[in-house]
Amino acid sequence: MSTGDMAPLASRPEHTLRAAAHRAARTSPYYRDLPTGHGGSDSGSDGDGDDHARAGAWADIPFTSAADLLRGGSRMAARTGVTAYASSGTGGSAKPAFFTARDRAATVRRTAAGLVACGVDPDDTLVVAHGFGIWLIGPDFTSAGEELGLRVVPVGKGPGIAHTLALLRELGADVIATSPGYAQRLAALVGPGDAATALGTRMLLLSGETVSGRLRASMREAWGLDAVHSFYGSAELGHLGCDPAADGSIALTSDLAYEVLTANGPAELREGATGELVATTLFQEGMPLVRYRTGDLVRLTRVGPQGPVVALEAQVLGRIAESAVLESGEKLWAWQVEEALVGTEGITDFRAYVDEVPMDRQWFDTGDRLSVRVATHGDRPLTSEAVRRLIAGLREMSLDMSAAVGSVEIELEWCVYDDLVAEDGPGKPRRLVDRRDGFPAQAQAQAQAPAPAEAGGAR
């Protein structure tokens, strides 16, 4: 295969990546010991030479993980003035994030572009019902709305949802930017299917949690509208993209470089490639990040023409850490449970738990039990037929469960939505929780481990 036929491993040329690594080495203590050849010059490679050699040189740079940020703490800050944010994240441990004025302006600009792409109108009232510390979500949407000349109502998450609802009724809410969980609570308070009409809302912008196909359908039903878009980002990187078509395919911003990491290393950027999204900041000042593992499992849905910048669209499947290794050795993912629930209307939310249970008392063999708790619109109980269909779907979602009958017990339980939410601990809600012995250490190991070569292959 000639070098011209090779698909790139990253969405930017090697010389651009080298220049970004050099800038990070100059401004961040964490990157001062980068491998030789990456800290020498802003010019980097001129693009000539052997493609294999350049790819190998970039591969010498180690990945950065969330654990590194937790260990690094405030030493990641730039010398210039910064605004510090901290996100609790899924695991409940606060990760620091540092943004200079230019960094803030850049992520606001990207968010504003996303609002325009999704069809936000200059005459709209934008309600920002986000907390103001996670991923800069609250400040990002507020500042982006102001940048576009919108009427902005930053209600946040307090002092109470009833107070927020009264405020929205009074001021109007053409567009609401919030988390899926809070949007569900607002809809339940107004009445399922009536929220959009009651509040005059024509568009939802969801972020802060993975917005799956099931969740999007649930939001459309609960609110009685079709325009449900998802915005994607993180506390460390800011705004990363949105889905203008409201179909779950995130158009990733071109301000960063991306790789997709599998168990076999960085994958070729091609449609269908599945693995962990890795990002490198190209212009970040306060906290530059090189080969940063986002912890998010993605599937590329579109790869643009090869050039200086490769345009990427991806479906965000969920968190890498939200998985469990079954007794059979197969990995079960939260998104697999999610997809098994898609065909049943009315499901608002779910939590799945993996427990160890005795399978053969004589030989002390153990197996796994998958317990799935679901909540529905208006807290309507599931019918026995729906329970039967869902259990059948859960059994077919993985090769282990369909082929090795009896190795995994499956239980399905309906519950009231408020009771389901009450089970969540600190941080973002976890959709799949491993309750077997040693789970905390296991979860930490999984968060550090590369994603599987093809996560979809388990279906």
Short mmCIF file of C-alpha atoms in Angstrom, two decimals:
data_model
loop_
_atom_site.label_atom_id
_atom_site.label_comp_id
_atom_site.label_asym_id
_atom_site.label_seq_id
_atom_site.Cartn_x
_atom_site.Cartn_y
_atom_site.Cartn_z
CA MET A 1 0.00 0.00 0.00
CA SER A 2 1.42 3.40 -0.91
CA THR A 3 1.62 6.15 1.68
CA GLY A 4 -0.94 8.13 -0.28
CA ASP A 5 -3.50 5.35 0.22
CA MET A 6 -3.03 5.18 3.98
CA ALA A 7 -5.87 6.39 6.18
CA PRO A 8 -4.54 8.68 8.91
CA LEU A 9 -4.52 7.70 12.56
CA ALA A 10 -5.33 11.26 13.65
CA SER A 11 -7.54 13.96 12.14
CA ARG A 12 -4.65 16.42 11.71
CA PRO A 13 -1.27 16.22 9.92
CA GLU A 14 1.78 15.10 11.89
CA HIS A 15 3.47 18.51 11.80
CA THR A 16 0.36 20.16 13.31
CA LEU A 17 0.30 17.60 16.11
CA ARG A 18 4.01 18.11 16.80
CA ALA A 19 3.53 21.86 17.05
CA ALA A 20 0.68 21.34 19.54
CA ALA A 21 2.85 18.99 21.61
CA HIS A 22 5.67 21.53 21.61
CA ARG A 23 3.38 24.30 22.86
CA ALA A 24 2.08 22.01 25.60
CA ALA A 25 5.65 21.18 26.64
CA ARG A 26 6.44 24.88 26.99
CA THR A 27 3.37 25.88 28.99
CA SER A 28 2.44 22.82 31.07
CA PRO A 29 4.70 21.12 33.64
CA TYR A 30 3.02 17.81 32.88
CA TYR A 31 4.38 17.72 29.32
CA ARG A 32 7.93 19.00 29.86
CA ASP A 33 9.34 15.48 29.62
CA LEU A 34 7.83 14.58 26.25
CA PRO A 35 9.94 12.18 24.16
CA THR A 36 12.88 13.74 22.31
CA GLY A 37 11.90 15.43 19.08
CA HIS A 38 8.52 16.78 20.22
CA GLY A 39 9.62 19.78 22.23
CA GLY A 40 12.17 21.34 19.94
CA SER A 41 10.45 23.67 17.52
CA ASP A 42 7.06 25.11 16.72
CA SER A 43 7.72 24.45 13.07
CA GLY A 44 7.69 20.68 13.49
CA SER A 45 7.70 18.65 10.29
CA ASP A 46 7.22 20.40 6.98
CA GLY A 47 5.08 17.54 5.78
CA ASP A 48 7.83 15.90 3.69
CA GLY A 49 9.44 12.58 4.45
CA ASP A 50 8.19 9.14 5.29
CA ASP A 51 4.61 8.87 6.59
CA HIS A 52 5.43 5.74 8.59
CA ALA A 53 8.26 7.53 10.43
CA ARG A 54 6.04 10.47 11.30
CA ALA A 55 3.26 8.22 12.56
CA GLY A 56 5.73 6.30 14.68
CA ALA A 57 7.10 9.51 16.22
CA TRP A 58 3.64 10.66 17.25
CA ALA A 59 2.95 7.22 18.69
CA ASP A 60 5.91 7.69 21.06
CA ILE A 61 3.97 10.34 22.98
CA PRO A 62 2.11 8.79 25.94
CA PHE A 63 -1.62 9.22 26.40
CA THR A 64 -3.00 11.50 29.11
CA SER A 65 -5.86 10.27 31.30
CA ALA A 66 -8.26 11.74 33.83
CA ALA A 67 -6.15 10.10 36.55
CA ASP A 68 -3.21 12.25 35.43
CA LEU A 69 -5.29 15.39 35.85
CA LEU A 70 -6.33 14.33 39.34
CA ARG A 71 -2.69 13.76 40.28
CA GLY A 72 -1.50 16.94 38.55
CA GLY A 73 -3.94 19.30 40.26
CA SER A 74 -3.27 23.03 39.96
CA ARG A 75 0.19 22.57 38.42
CA MET A 76 -1.60 22.32 35.06
CA ALA A 77 -2.49 26.03 35.19
CA ALA A 78 -0.85 28.45 32.74
CA ARG A 79 1.20 31.42 33.97
CA THR A 80 -1.45 33.87 32.77
CA GLY A 81 -4.74 34.45 34.54
CA VAL A 82 -7.18 31.56 34.37
CA THR A 83 -10.69 30.61 35.39
CA ALA A 84 -10.72 27.28 37.22
CA TYR A 85 -13.56 24.78 36.91
CA ALA A 86 -14.02 21.37 38.49
CA SER A 87 -16.36 18.64 37.30
CA SER A 88 -17.47 15.82 39.57
CA GLY A 89 -17.76 13.56 36.54
CA THR A 90 -19.27 10.11 36.54
CA GLY A 91 -17.01 8.87 39.30
CA GLY A 92 -17.57 11.71 41.73
CA SER A 93 -13.92 12.90 41.81
CA ALA A 94 -13.47 16.56 40.94
CA LYS A 95 -11.18 17.12 37.94
CA PRO A 96 -9.61 20.58 37.62
CA ALA A 97 -9.88 22.53 34.39
CA PHE A 98 -8.14 25.83 33.63
CA PHE A 99 -9.19 28.26 30.92
CA THR A 100 -7.61 31.58 29.97
CA ALA A 101 -9.71 34.39 28.51
CA ARG A 102 -8.81 33.17 25.00
CA ASP A 103 -9.75 29.60 25.92
CA ARG A 104 -13.12 30.75 27.22
CA ALA A 105 -13.71 32.83 24.09
CA ALA A 106 -12.88 29.83 21.90
CA THR A 107 -15.27 27.39 23.61
CA VAL A 108 -18.03 30.04 23.65
CA ARG A 109 -17.49 30.60 19.92
CA ARG A 110 -17.80 26.86 19.28
CA THR A 111 -20.99 26.67 21.37
CA ALA A 112 -22.48 29.66 19.55
CA ALA A 113 -21.75 28.00 16.21
CA GLY A 114 -23.55 24.90 17.50
CA LEU A 115 -26.62 26.95 18.47
CA VAL A 116 -26.79 28.43 14.99
CA ALA A 117 -26.30 25.02 13.34
CA CYS A 118 -29.20 23.58 15.38
CA GLY A 119 -31.51 26.37 14.23
CA VAL A 120 -31.64 28.74 17.19
CA ASP A 121 -33.27 31.98 16.05
CA PRO A 122 -32.08 35.52 17.04
CA ASP A 123 -35.53 36.21 18.51
CA ASP A 124 -35.46 33.14 20.76
CA THR A 125 -35.40 33.15 24.54
CA LEU A 126 -32.67 30.73 25.63
CA VAL A 127 -33.13 29.22 29.09
CA VAL A 128 -29.92 27.76 30.56
CA ALA A 129 -30.98 25.23 33.19
CA HIS A 130 -27.52 23.81 33.79
CA GLY A 131 -25.31 23.87 36.82
CA PHE A 132 -22.47 26.33 36.41
CA GLY A 133 -19.46 24.11 37.07
CA ILE A 134 -19.76 21.04 34.87
CA TRP A 135 -17.87 21.37 31.57
CA LEU A 136 -18.51 25.11 31.74
CA ILE A 137 -21.96 24.14 30.41
CA GLY A 138 -23.81 26.94 32.16
CA PRO A 139 -21.31 29.72 31.30
CA ASP A 140 -20.82 28.36 27.77
CA PHE A 141 -24.50 28.43 26.81
CA THR A 142 -25.12 31.72 28.61
CA SER A 143 -22.19 33.53 26.97
CA ALA A 144 -22.90 31.95 23.57
CA GLY A 145 -26.52 33.11 23.73
CA GLU A 146 -25.43 36.62 24.63
CA GLU A 147 -22.89 36.55 21.79
CA LEU A 148 -25.75 35.80 19.36
CA GLY A 149 -27.99 38.50 20.82
CA LEU A 150 -30.53 36.09 22.29
CA ARG A 151 -32.65 36.78 25.33
CA VAL A 152 -30.88 34.59 27.91
CA VAL A 153 -32.39 33.33 31.17
CA PRO A 154 -29.70 31.52 33.22
CA VAL A 155 -31.87 29.74 35.78
CA GLY A 156 -29.29 27.10 36.71
CA LYS A 157 -30.58 24.25 38.90
CA GLY A 158 -31.99 26.19 41.81
CA PRO A 159 -33.39 27.23 44.17
CA GLY A 160 -35.98 24.56 43.29
CA ILE A 161 -37.58 22.99 40.24
CA ALA A 162 -41.03 24.41 41.05
CA HIS A 163 -39.49 27.90 41.25
CA THR A 164 -37.72 27.31 37.93
CA LEU A 165 -40.95 26.16 36.29
CA ALA A 166 -42.79 29.26 37.49
CA LEU A 167 -40.00 31.45 36.07
CA LEU A 168 -40.16 29.68 32.70
CA ARG A 169 -43.91 30.17 32.51
CA GLU A 170 -43.47 33.88 33.19
CA LEU A 171 -40.51 34.63 30.92
CA GLY A 172 -40.99 32.03 28.19
CA ALA A 173 -38.61 29.33 27.06
CA ASP A 174 -38.27 28.95 23.29
CA VAL A 175 -35.06 26.97 23.69
CA ILE A 176 -34.01 25.13 26.85
CA ALA A 177 -30.43 23.98 27.39
CA THR A 178 -30.28 21.44 30.20
CA SER A 179 -29.38 17.89 31.16
CA PRO A 180 -31.65 14.96 30.19
CA GLY A 181 -32.41 14.25 33.85
CA TYR A 182 -33.55 17.80 34.57
CA ALA A 183 -35.58 17.92 31.35
CA GLN A 184 -37.37 14.76 32.47
CA ARG A 185 -38.18 16.30 35.84
CA LEU A 186 -39.55 19.48 34.22
CA ALA A 187 -41.73 17.46 31.85
CA ALA A 188 -43.04 15.27 34.69
CA LEU A 189 -43.98 18.36 36.69
CA VAL A 190 -45.90 19.94 33.80
CA GLY A 191 -47.38 16.68 32.52
CA PRO A 192 -46.02 14.17 29.98
CA GLY A 193 -46.47 15.40 26.41
CA ASP A 194 -47.63 18.87 27.49
CA ALA A 195 -44.36 20.56 28.45
CA ALA A 196 -43.53 22.13 25.07
CA THR A 197 -47.03 23.62 24.70
CA ALA A 198 -47.23 24.81 28.30
CA LEU A 199 -43.85 26.58 28.19
CA GLY A 200 -43.86 27.61 24.53
CA THR A 201 -40.74 25.51 23.94
CA ARG A 202 -39.75 24.52 20.42
CA MET A 203 -36.27 23.08 21.04
CA LEU A 204 -34.31 21.14 23.66
CA LEU A 205 -30.51 21.20 23.83
CA LEU A 206 -29.34 18.29 25.97
CA SER A 207 -25.85 17.83 27.38
CA GLY A 208 -24.00 16.59 30.44
CA GLU A 209 -25.07 12.95 29.88
CA THR A 210 -24.96 10.56 26.95
CA VAL A 211 -27.99 11.20 24.73
CA SER A 212 -28.85 7.81 23.24
CA GLY A 213 -31.55 7.01 20.70
CA ARG A 214 -33.81 5.74 23.47
CA LEU A 215 -33.27 8.86 25.55
CA ARG A 216 -33.91 11.13 22.58
CA ALA A 217 -37.17 9.32 21.81
CA SER A 218 -38.14 9.57 25.47
CA MET A 219 -37.52 13.33 25.49
CA ARG A 220 -39.55 13.83 22.32
CA GLU A 221 -42.47 11.95 23.81
CA ALA A 222 -42.24 13.67 27.18
CA TRP A 223 -42.08 17.16 25.68
CA GLY A 224 -44.16 16.68 22.56
CA LEU A 225 -41.57 18.09 20.16
CA ASP A 226 -39.11 16.82 17.55
CA ALA A 227 -36.21 19.27 17.90
CA VAL A 228 -34.10 17.51 20.52
CA HIS A 229 -30.39 18.15 19.91
CA SER A 230 -27.41 16.94 21.91
CA PHE A 231 -24.28 18.94 22.69
CA TYR A 232 -21.05 17.15 23.60
CA GLY A 233 -18.07 18.36 25.59
CA SER A 234 -16.08 17.97 28.78
CA ALA A 235 -14.81 20.06 31.67
CA GLU A 236 -11.24 19.73 30.44
CA LEU A 237 -11.80 20.37 26.72
CA GLY A 238 -14.89 22.59 26.60
CA HIS A 239 -17.39 22.31 23.73
CA LEU A 240 -16.55 19.46 21.33
CA GLY A 241 -19.57 19.32 19.04
CA CYS A 242 -23.33 18.94 18.56
CA ASP A 243 -25.80 17.10 16.33
CA PRO A 244 -27.54 19.65 14.06
CA ALA A 245 -29.70 16.93 12.48
CA ALA A 246 -30.96 15.80 15.92
CA ASP A 247 -30.05 12.24 14.99
CA GLY A 248 -27.30 11.61 17.54
CA SER A 249 -24.39 12.04 15.11
CA ILE A 250 -22.06 14.60 16.73
CA ALA A 251 -20.17 16.86 14.33
CA LEU A 252 -16.84 17.25 16.15
CA THR A 253 -15.28 20.70 16.19
CA SER A 254 -12.18 21.15 14.01
CA ASP A 255 -10.39 23.12 16.76
CA LEU A 256 -8.96 19.87 18.16
CA ALA A 257 -7.27 16.78 16.72
CA TYR A 258 -8.83 13.37 17.30
CA GLU A 259 -7.86 9.72 17.39
CA VAL A 260 -9.91 6.60 18.10
CA LEU A 261 -8.17 4.19 20.47
CA THR A 262 -8.90 0.47 20.37
CA ALA A 263 -7.35 -2.52 22.13
CA ASN A 264 -4.88 -2.70 19.23
CA GLY A 265 -3.88 0.95 19.39
CA PRO A 266 -5.08 3.98 17.38
CA ALA A 267 -7.48 2.94 14.62
CA GLU A 268 -7.71 4.19 11.07
CA LEU A 269 -10.27 6.96 10.85
CA ARG A 270 -13.02 5.27 8.87
CA GLU A 271 -16.78 5.11 9.17
CA GLY A 272 -17.79 2.47 11.69
CA ALA A 273 -14.52 2.59 13.64
CA THR A 274 -15.36 2.16 17.32
CA GLY A 275 -13.22 2.90 20.35
CA GLU A 276 -12.27 5.54 22.89
CA LEU A 277 -12.16 9.13 21.66
CA VAL A 278 -8.73 10.71 22.16
CA ALA A 279 -8.32 14.48 21.75
CA THR A 280 -5.35 16.83 21.43
CA THR A 281 -5.90 20.54 21.97
CA LEU A 282 -4.30 22.68 19.28
CA PHE A 283 -4.74 26.14 20.77
CA GLN A 284 -5.53 25.67 24.48
CA GLU A 285 -3.49 27.93 26.80
CA GLY A 286 -4.71 27.30 30.36
CA MET A 287 -4.52 23.51 30.25
CA PRO A 288 -3.19 22.11 26.97
CA LEU A 289 -3.81 18.39 26.62
CA VAL A 290 -1.95 15.97 24.36
CA ARG A 291 -3.51 12.62 23.41
CA TYR A 292 -6.10 12.99 26.15
CA ARG A 293 -8.30 9.95 26.66
CA THR A 294 -11.83 11.27 27.08
CA GLY A 295 -13.15 8.03 28.57
CA ASP A 296 -16.00 8.08 26.01
CA LEU A 297 -16.78 5.18 23.70
CA VAL A 298 -17.63 6.46 20.21
CA ARG A 299 -18.47 5.08 16.79
CA LEU A 300 -17.47 7.19 13.79
CA THR A 301 -20.51 7.82 11.59
CA ARG A 302 -18.86 10.07 9.01
CA VAL A 303 -15.26 10.66 7.96
CA GLY A 304 -14.81 13.60 5.60
CA PRO A 305 -12.35 13.83 2.69
CA GLN A 306 -8.71 13.38 3.67
CA GLY A 307 -6.87 16.68 3.86
CA PRO A 308 -5.23 19.02 6.36
CA VAL A 309 -8.33 18.64 8.54
CA VAL A 310 -10.42 15.45 8.52
CA ALA A 311 -14.06 16.27 9.35
CA LEU A 312 -15.46 13.72 11.79
CA GLU A 313 -18.92 12.86 13.03
CA ALA A 314 -19.41 10.32 15.81
CA GLN A 315 -22.09 8.68 17.88
CA VAL A 316 -21.21 8.83 21.58
CA LEU A 317 -22.12 5.40 22.97
CA GLY A 318 -21.29 6.06 26.63
CA ARG A 319 -18.53 5.94 29.20
CA ILE A 320 -15.79 3.32 28.90
CA ALA A 321 -15.96 2.73 32.66
CA GLU A 322 -19.66 1.85 32.44
CA SER A 323 -19.01 -1.78 31.62
CA ALA A 324 -18.59 -5.06 33.41
CA VAL A 325 -16.53 -8.15 32.59
CA LEU A 326 -18.80 -11.18 32.98
CA GLU A 327 -17.74 -14.57 34.30
CA SER A 328 -17.45 -15.74 30.69
CA GLY A 329 -14.84 -13.07 30.03
CA GLU A 330 -17.11 -11.03 27.78
CA LYS A 331 -17.52 -7.33 28.42
CA LEU A 332 -21.04 -5.97 28.88
CA TRP A 333 -21.58 -2.30 28.08
CA ALA A 334 -24.21 0.15 29.30
CA TRP A 335 -25.03 1.07 25.69
CA GLN A 336 -25.92 -2.57 24.96
CA VAL A 337 -28.54 -2.50 27.72
CA GLU A 338 -29.67 0.87 26.37
CA GLU A 339 -30.22 -0.51 22.87
CA ALA A 340 -32.18 -3.49 24.21
CA LEU A 341 -34.68 -1.03 25.72
CA VAL A 342 -35.13 1.11 22.61
CA GLY A 343 -38.11 -0.82 21.23
CA THR A 344 -40.31 -0.24 24.28
CA GLU A 345 -42.17 3.07 24.35
CA GLY A 346 -42.51 5.06 27.51
CA ILE A 347 -39.26 4.12 29.27
CA THR A 348 -37.85 7.27 30.85
CA ASP A 349 -34.65 6.01 32.45
CA PHE A 350 -32.92 2.87 33.68
CA ARG A 351 -30.14 1.57 35.90
CA ALA A 352 -28.49 -1.83 35.37
CA TYR A 353 -26.64 -3.75 38.07
CA VAL A 354 -24.36 -6.80 37.82
CA ASP A 355 -24.21 -9.09 40.87
CA GLU A 356 -22.48 -12.39 41.55
CA VAL A 357 -24.86 -15.28 42.26
CA PRO A 358 -24.30 -19.02 42.94
CA MET A 359 -24.97 -21.15 39.86
CA ASP A 360 -23.92 -24.61 41.17
CA ARG A 361 -23.97 -24.95 44.95
CA GLN A 362 -22.28 -28.37 44.86
CA TRP A 363 -19.18 -27.08 43.09
CA PHE A 364 -19.46 -23.52 44.40
CA ASP A 365 -19.59 -22.16 40.88
CA THR A 366 -20.78 -18.60 40.50
CA GLY A 367 -22.38 -16.70 37.67
CA ASP A 368 -23.72 -13.22 37.01
CA ARG A 369 -27.10 -11.64 37.49
CA LEU A 370 -28.10 -8.61 35.47
CA SER A 371 -30.79 -6.60 37.25
CA VAL A 372 -32.35 -3.79 35.22
CA ARG A 373 -34.61 -1.22 36.91
CA VAL A 374 -36.65 0.95 34.56
CA ALA A 375 -38.90 3.96 35.08
CA THR A 376 -41.65 5.10 32.69
CA HIS A 377 -43.49 8.28 31.74
CA GLY A 378 -46.04 9.19 34.38
CA ASP A 379 -44.73 6.30 36.50
CA ARG A 380 -47.01 3.86 34.65
CA PRO A 381 -46.13 0.22 35.47
CA LEU A 382 -44.89 -2.02 32.68
CA THR A 383 -47.29 -4.63 31.37
CA SER A 384 -46.37 -8.29 31.71
CA GLU A 385 -46.01 -8.49 27.92
CA ALA A 386 -43.57 -5.56 27.92
CA VAL A 387 -41.53 -7.24 30.67
CA ARG A 388 -41.40 -10.47 28.66
CA ARG A 389 -40.25 -8.66 25.49
CA LEU A 390 -37.61 -6.69 27.35
CA ILE A 391 -36.12 -9.74 29.05
CA ALA A 392 -35.97 -11.48 25.66
CA GLY A 393 -34.23 -8.45 24.19
CA LEU A 394 -31.73 -8.32 27.04
CA ARG A 395 -30.91 -11.98 26.51
CA GLU A 396 -30.15 -11.35 22.84
CA MET A 397 -28.02 -8.24 23.33
CA SER A 398 -24.81 -10.20 23.88
CA LEU A 399 -23.29 -13.37 22.51
CA ASP A 400 -22.69 -14.70 26.01
CA MET A 401 -26.28 -14.24 27.09
CA SER A 402 -27.79 -15.76 23.96
CA ALA A 403 -25.36 -18.66 23.51
CA ALA A 404 -24.41 -19.65 27.06
CA VAL A 405 -27.95 -20.04 28.39
CA GLY A 406 -27.98 -20.06 32.17
CA SER A 407 -24.65 -18.29 32.67
CA VAL A 408 -26.37 -14.96 33.29
CA GLU A 409 -29.60 -14.46 35.19
CA ILE A 410 -31.70 -11.50 34.09
CA GLU A 411 -34.17 -9.63 36.22
CA LEU A 412 -36.32 -6.70 35.16
CA GLU A 413 -38.07 -4.42 37.62
CA TRP A 414 -40.28 -1.38 37.12
CA CYS A 415 -39.91 1.48 39.61
CA VAL A 416 -41.00 5.07 40.18
CA TYR A 417 -38.66 7.59 38.51
CA ASP A 418 -37.92 9.50 41.74
CA ASP A 419 -36.89 6.25 43.44
CA LEU A 420 -34.57 5.45 40.54
CA VAL A 421 -32.87 8.84 40.72
CA ALA A 422 -32.51 8.51 44.49
CA GLU A 423 -30.19 5.52 43.92
CA ASP A 424 -27.57 7.70 42.23
CA GLY A 425 -24.48 8.60 44.19
CA PRO A 426 -22.21 11.63 43.68
CA GLY A 427 -21.41 12.76 40.15
CA LYS A 428 -23.31 11.89 37.01
CA PRO A 429 -25.69 8.93 37.14
CA ARG A 430 -24.14 5.58 36.21
CA ARG A 431 -26.29 3.45 33.90
CA LEU A 432 -24.37 0.21 34.59
CA VAL A 433 -23.00 -0.59 38.04
CA ASP A 434 -20.90 -3.64 38.91
CA ARG A 435 -21.74 -4.56 42.52
CA ARG A 436 -19.49 -7.61 42.74
CA ASP A 437 -16.49 -7.70 45.09
CA GLY A 438 -13.61 -5.50 44.01
CA PHE A 439 -15.71 -3.20 41.86
CA PRO A 440 -13.99 0.10 42.80
CA ALA A 441 -10.59 -1.21 41.74
CA GLN A 442 -12.09 -2.83 38.67
CA ALA A 443 -13.81 0.36 37.59
CA GLN A 444 -10.55 2.26 37.92
CA ALA A 445 -8.73 -0.34 35.81
CA GLN A 446 -11.45 -0.25 33.16
CA ALA A 447 -11.29 3.52 32.99
CA GLN A 448 -7.58 3.23 32.14
CA ALA A 449 -7.92 0.31 29.70
CA PRO A 450 -8.24 0.86 25.94
CA ALA A 451 -11.64 0.34 24.40
CA PRO A 452 -12.31 -2.92 22.56
CA ALA A 453 -11.32 -3.19 18.91
CA GLU A 454 -15.00 -3.34 17.88
CA ALA A 455 -17.46 -2.79 20.71
CA GLY A 456 -20.31 -3.55 18.35
CA GLY A 457 -18.95 -7.04 17.78
CA ALA A 458 -20.48 -8.27 21.03
CA ARG A 459 -23.97 -7.86 19.69
#
